[in-house]
Structures are given as structure tokens and as C-alpha cells.
């Protein structure tokens, strides 16, 4: 059974709010939206359709979870961005920040690649789980320590297509 935690409508209005803020903040900047695959693909797709300024889009993929629901804490890049990062104002787009290890690693990596600026947009955050302090410039919702699925997020590969965010209940 799946319990709905955040509705489609709540997601939609929050994404719109974030897109408006990003459009204001990045006016006159060379914005590169960098979606973190796979979980952020829907958030990223909805976000860019509401950003009202020129930007480029690329994706990066990292691994730390495998099919486990608990982070291994070790992050490796599986798919590098195709577009140059140098001198770009990068907005990292994440589905959820849990321990913070992934975003911390990505910020350091992108900085080494010569990004001019790096900011983080994350639809969800679990503050109680944080191991590394990471900045979240654009945040959708804080949630409790629950494993969530839907709107791009999976459990062993399933449920990414759910239009809402839910909690899987084993019963
Ligand atoms: P962190 O490195 O521990 O912050 O983990 C970040 C990544 O773990 C996120 O980008 C997600 O892909 C995944 N993750 C963390 N919590 C959840 C969850 O509740 N559901 C689905 N994926 C999650
Ligand atoms: Mg992710």
C-alpha cells in the first residue's frame, strides 16, 4: 500500500515557485541546469518548463545506493555531463537530500571542473538524516525520516512514474 505524502497539486505549485525564484536569480547569468539522474528527471522536466529565461540542460548520474534504501556513503560518477561546466552558473537539480553525501561530492566535483557558481535545488530534504552539511538554495519540502517513492523516486527501480510522492507501507 502507498500512503500519499505530497500531492500532485502541492508539487506543482512548489515547482512553479522555485522556477520563478530561479528565473529572477539567474537573470543575466549563464545558467546550466544539471539534473541528477535518475531520481530528479521529473522535477527537472517540470522545472525547466517553467523557467522563464534562456538556459541549457544536461544530466549527471551518480551511484551510491544500488538497490539498497540506505546510502553507502561512497559516491561515484556513472555518467558525466556532456556540456562544458567551465564558467557556467550551475544549478544542480536533485530529487532528495538525505545524508548529503551525494550533493557534497557533486559540489566538489563541479567546482574542480571549473563551474563559476554552483547552487542546489532539491525537491525534498530529510534534515534529521544529514551527515554532511550541504547548502540547499531552493528547497521544496522538508520531510521526516521516511523512504519516499514517486515523482521520479524509486524503490529498487519501481514507482518512479507516480504523479505524487508517497510512502510505501509493507503490509
Ligand atoms: P544522500 O547522498 O544520502 O543525500 O542521498 C541522496 C540520494 O539518495 C538521492 O538523490 C536519492 O536518489 C536517494 N534517496 C534518498 N532518500 C530517498 C528516498 O526516501 N527515496 C528514494 N530515494 C532516496
Ligand atoms: Mg537523486
Short mmCIF file of C-alpha atoms and ligand atoms in Angstrom, two decimals:
data_model
loop_
_atom_site.label_atom_id
_atom_site.label_comp_id
_atom_site.label_asym_id
_atom_site.label_seq_id
_atom_site.Cartn_x
_atom_site.Cartn_y
_atom_site.Cartn_z
CA UNK A 1 0.00 0.00 0.00
CA UNK A 2 1.17 3.54 -0.71
CA UNK A 3 0.27 6.48 1.53
CA UNK A 4 0.24 9.84 -0.24
CA UNK A 5 2.56 12.32 1.44
CA UNK A 6 2.71 15.22 -1.03
CA UNK A 7 0.02 15.63 -3.68
CA UNK A 8 0.44 16.36 -7.36
CA UNK A 9 -1.05 19.83 -6.81
CA UNK A 10 1.31 20.66 -3.93
CA UNK A 11 4.28 19.55 -6.05
CA UNK A 12 3.09 21.61 -8.99
CA UNK A 13 2.74 24.87 -7.07
CA UNK A 14 6.07 24.38 -5.28
CA UNK A 15 7.91 23.69 -8.56
CA UNK A 16 6.35 26.82 -10.05
CA UNK A 17 7.52 28.88 -7.06
CA UNK A 18 11.07 27.54 -7.38
CA UNK A 19 11.12 28.18 -11.14
CA UNK A 20 10.07 31.80 -10.61
CA UNK A 21 12.77 32.30 -8.00
CA UNK A 22 15.41 30.73 -10.26
CA UNK A 23 14.29 32.91 -13.19
CA UNK A 24 14.74 36.02 -11.06
CA UNK A 25 18.08 34.98 -9.53
CA UNK A 26 19.74 33.87 -12.77
CA UNK A 27 18.74 36.79 -14.94
CA UNK A 28 21.88 37.73 -16.97
CA UNK A 29 23.72 34.57 -15.85
CA UNK A 30 24.88 31.64 -17.97
CA UNK A 31 22.59 29.08 -16.39
CA UNK A 32 23.26 25.37 -16.81
CA UNK A 33 20.61 23.15 -15.24
CA UNK A 34 22.24 19.90 -14.23
CA UNK A 35 19.71 17.22 -13.34
CA UNK A 36 20.89 14.34 -11.18
CA UNK A 37 19.66 11.09 -12.75
CA UNK A 38 17.58 9.11 -12.31
CA UNK A 39 15.51 10.45 -9.44
CA UNK A 40 15.37 14.11 -10.47
CA UNK A 41 14.21 13.57 -14.06
CA UNK A 42 10.59 14.60 -13.45
CA UNK A 43 11.39 17.51 -11.14
CA UNK A 44 13.92 18.71 -13.69
CA UNK A 45 11.48 18.35 -16.60
CA UNK A 46 8.73 20.26 -14.78
CA UNK A 47 11.15 22.91 -13.51
CA UNK A 48 12.70 23.81 -16.87
CA UNK A 49 9.28 24.18 -18.48
CA UNK A 50 8.53 26.96 -16.03
CA UNK A 51 11.87 28.76 -16.09
CA UNK A 52 11.40 31.97 -17.99
CA UNK A 53 14.93 32.64 -19.24
CA UNK A 54 17.49 31.11 -21.59
CA UNK A 55 19.36 28.15 -20.13
CA UNK A 56 20.99 24.89 -21.10
CA UNK A 57 20.19 21.48 -19.65
CA UNK A 58 22.37 18.49 -19.01
CA UNK A 59 22.39 15.47 -16.73
CA UNK A 60 24.79 13.75 -14.43
CA UNK A 61 24.43 10.35 -12.87
CA UNK A 62 25.98 9.09 -9.69
CA UNK A 63 25.73 5.92 -7.73
CA UNK A 64 25.69 5.42 -4.01
CA UNK A 65 22.57 3.40 -3.36
CA UNK A 66 22.34 0.47 -5.75
CA UNK A 67 19.11 -1.26 -4.85
CA UNK A 68 19.51 -0.50 -1.18
CA UNK A 69 17.38 2.04 0.65
CA UNK A 70 20.30 3.19 2.79
CA UNK A 71 23.16 5.18 1.30
CA UNK A 72 26.56 3.50 1.19
CA UNK A 73 28.14 6.93 1.71
CA UNK A 74 30.51 6.39 -1.21
CA UNK A 75 29.61 8.31 -4.33
CA UNK A 76 30.94 7.66 -7.83
CA UNK A 77 30.07 9.31 -11.15
CA UNK A 78 28.43 6.94 -13.63
CA UNK A 79 27.59 9.45 -16.34
CA UNK A 80 29.46 12.72 -16.77
CA UNK A 81 27.83 15.87 -18.15
CA UNK A 82 28.35 16.22 -21.90
CA UNK A 83 28.35 20.02 -21.86
CA UNK A 84 31.31 22.02 -20.59
CA UNK A 85 30.99 23.06 -16.96
CA UNK A 86 33.73 25.65 -17.05
CA UNK A 87 32.50 29.21 -16.39
CA UNK A 88 28.88 28.07 -16.12
CA UNK A 89 26.46 29.02 -13.38
CA UNK A 90 25.39 25.53 -12.47
CA UNK A 91 22.11 24.71 -10.80
CA UNK A 92 22.20 21.14 -9.53
CA UNK A 93 18.72 19.66 -9.51
CA UNK A 94 18.16 16.84 -7.04
CA UNK A 95 15.13 14.85 -6.02
CA UNK A 96 16.01 14.47 -2.35
CA UNK A 97 18.87 15.21 0.00
CA UNK A 98 19.28 12.57 2.65
CA UNK A 99 22.75 12.20 4.24
CA UNK A 100 24.07 14.98 1.98
CA UNK A 101 26.95 12.84 0.71
CA UNK A 102 25.83 12.92 -2.94
CA UNK A 103 25.41 16.68 -3.17
CA UNK A 104 28.59 17.33 -1.20
CA UNK A 105 30.53 15.16 -3.65
CA UNK A 106 28.87 16.80 -6.66
CA UNK A 107 29.59 20.32 -5.46
CA UNK A 108 33.28 19.47 -5.02
CA UNK A 109 33.47 17.71 -8.38
CA UNK A 110 31.76 20.54 -10.28
CA UNK A 111 33.93 23.07 -8.57
CA UNK A 112 37.02 21.16 -9.72
CA UNK A 113 35.57 21.19 -13.23
CA UNK A 114 35.64 25.00 -13.15
CA UNK A 115 32.00 25.97 -12.60
CA UNK A 116 31.64 29.72 -12.00
CA UNK A 117 28.94 29.20 -9.41
CA UNK A 118 27.08 26.19 -8.03
CA UNK A 119 23.69 26.19 -6.37
CA UNK A 120 21.44 23.35 -5.33
CA UNK A 121 17.72 22.86 -5.92
CA UNK A 122 16.18 19.87 -4.19
CA UNK A 123 12.53 18.98 -4.13
CA UNK A 124 12.86 17.18 -0.81
CA UNK A 125 15.17 17.16 2.18
CA UNK A 126 15.41 14.90 5.24
CA UNK A 127 17.21 17.19 7.72
CA UNK A 128 17.26 14.59 10.51
CA UNK A 129 19.40 12.27 8.36
CA UNK A 130 22.16 14.74 7.48
CA UNK A 131 25.78 13.58 7.86
CA UNK A 132 27.34 16.37 5.81
CA UNK A 133 26.13 19.94 5.93
CA UNK A 134 25.19 20.99 2.40
CA UNK A 135 23.60 24.21 1.13
CA UNK A 136 20.11 23.96 -0.39
CA UNK A 137 19.36 27.22 -2.14
CA UNK A 138 15.97 26.14 -3.47
CA UNK A 139 14.08 23.61 -1.40
CA UNK A 140 10.67 22.12 -1.96
CA UNK A 141 9.75 20.32 1.26
CA UNK A 142 11.38 19.09 4.44
CA UNK A 143 10.21 15.60 5.31
CA UNK A 144 10.73 13.20 8.18
CA UNK A 145 12.95 10.15 8.05
CA UNK A 146 10.74 8.14 5.69
CA UNK A 147 11.64 6.34 2.49
CA UNK A 148 9.58 8.02 -0.21
CA UNK A 149 8.69 6.99 -3.74
CA UNK A 150 7.07 8.58 -6.78
CA UNK A 151 7.58 11.73 -8.88
CA UNK A 152 10.87 10.30 -10.14
CA UNK A 153 11.93 8.50 -6.99
CA UNK A 154 12.13 4.76 -6.92
CA UNK A 155 12.29 1.76 -4.70
CA UNK A 156 14.52 -0.80 -6.44
CA UNK A 157 13.57 0.70 -9.82
CA UNK A 158 9.79 0.84 -9.36
CA UNK A 159 7.22 3.63 -8.76
CA UNK A 160 9.13 6.46 -10.48
CA UNK A 161 6.07 7.31 -12.59
CA UNK A 162 3.69 8.07 -9.71
CA UNK A 163 2.45 11.68 -10.10
CA UNK A 164 2.56 12.24 -6.32
CA UNK A 165 5.08 11.50 -3.56
CA UNK A 166 4.19 8.64 -1.29
CA UNK A 167 5.44 6.34 1.43
CA UNK A 168 5.45 2.64 0.81
CA UNK A 169 3.81 0.66 3.58
CA UNK A 170 4.68 -3.02 3.93
CA UNK A 171 1.52 -4.81 4.97
P1 LIG B 1 22.36 11.23 0.07
O1 LIG B 1 23.67 11.12 -0.63
O2 LIG B 1 22.30 10.34 1.26
O3 LIG B 1 21.95 12.63 0.38
O4 LIG B 1 21.29 10.59 -0.87
C1 LIG B 1 20.81 11.21 -1.93
C2 LIG B 1 20.16 10.26 -2.93
O5 LIG B 1 19.62 9.09 -2.31
C3 LIG B 1 19.00 10.96 -3.54
O6 LIG B 1 19.40 11.67 -4.66
C4 LIG B 1 18.08 9.81 -3.88
O7 LIG B 1 18.38 9.34 -5.17
C5 LIG B 1 18.37 8.76 -2.87
N1 LIG B 1 17.35 8.76 -1.79
C6 LIG B 1 17.49 9.21 -0.52
N2 LIG B 1 16.37 9.08 0.19
C7 LIG B 1 15.46 8.54 -0.66
C8 LIG B 1 14.06 8.18 -0.53
O8 LIG B 1 13.42 8.33 0.52
N3 LIG B 1 13.50 7.67 -1.64
C9 LIG B 1 14.15 7.49 -2.82
N4 LIG B 1 15.43 7.82 -2.99
C10 LIG B 1 16.09 8.34 -1.92
MG1 LIG B 2 18.89 11.74 -6.51
#
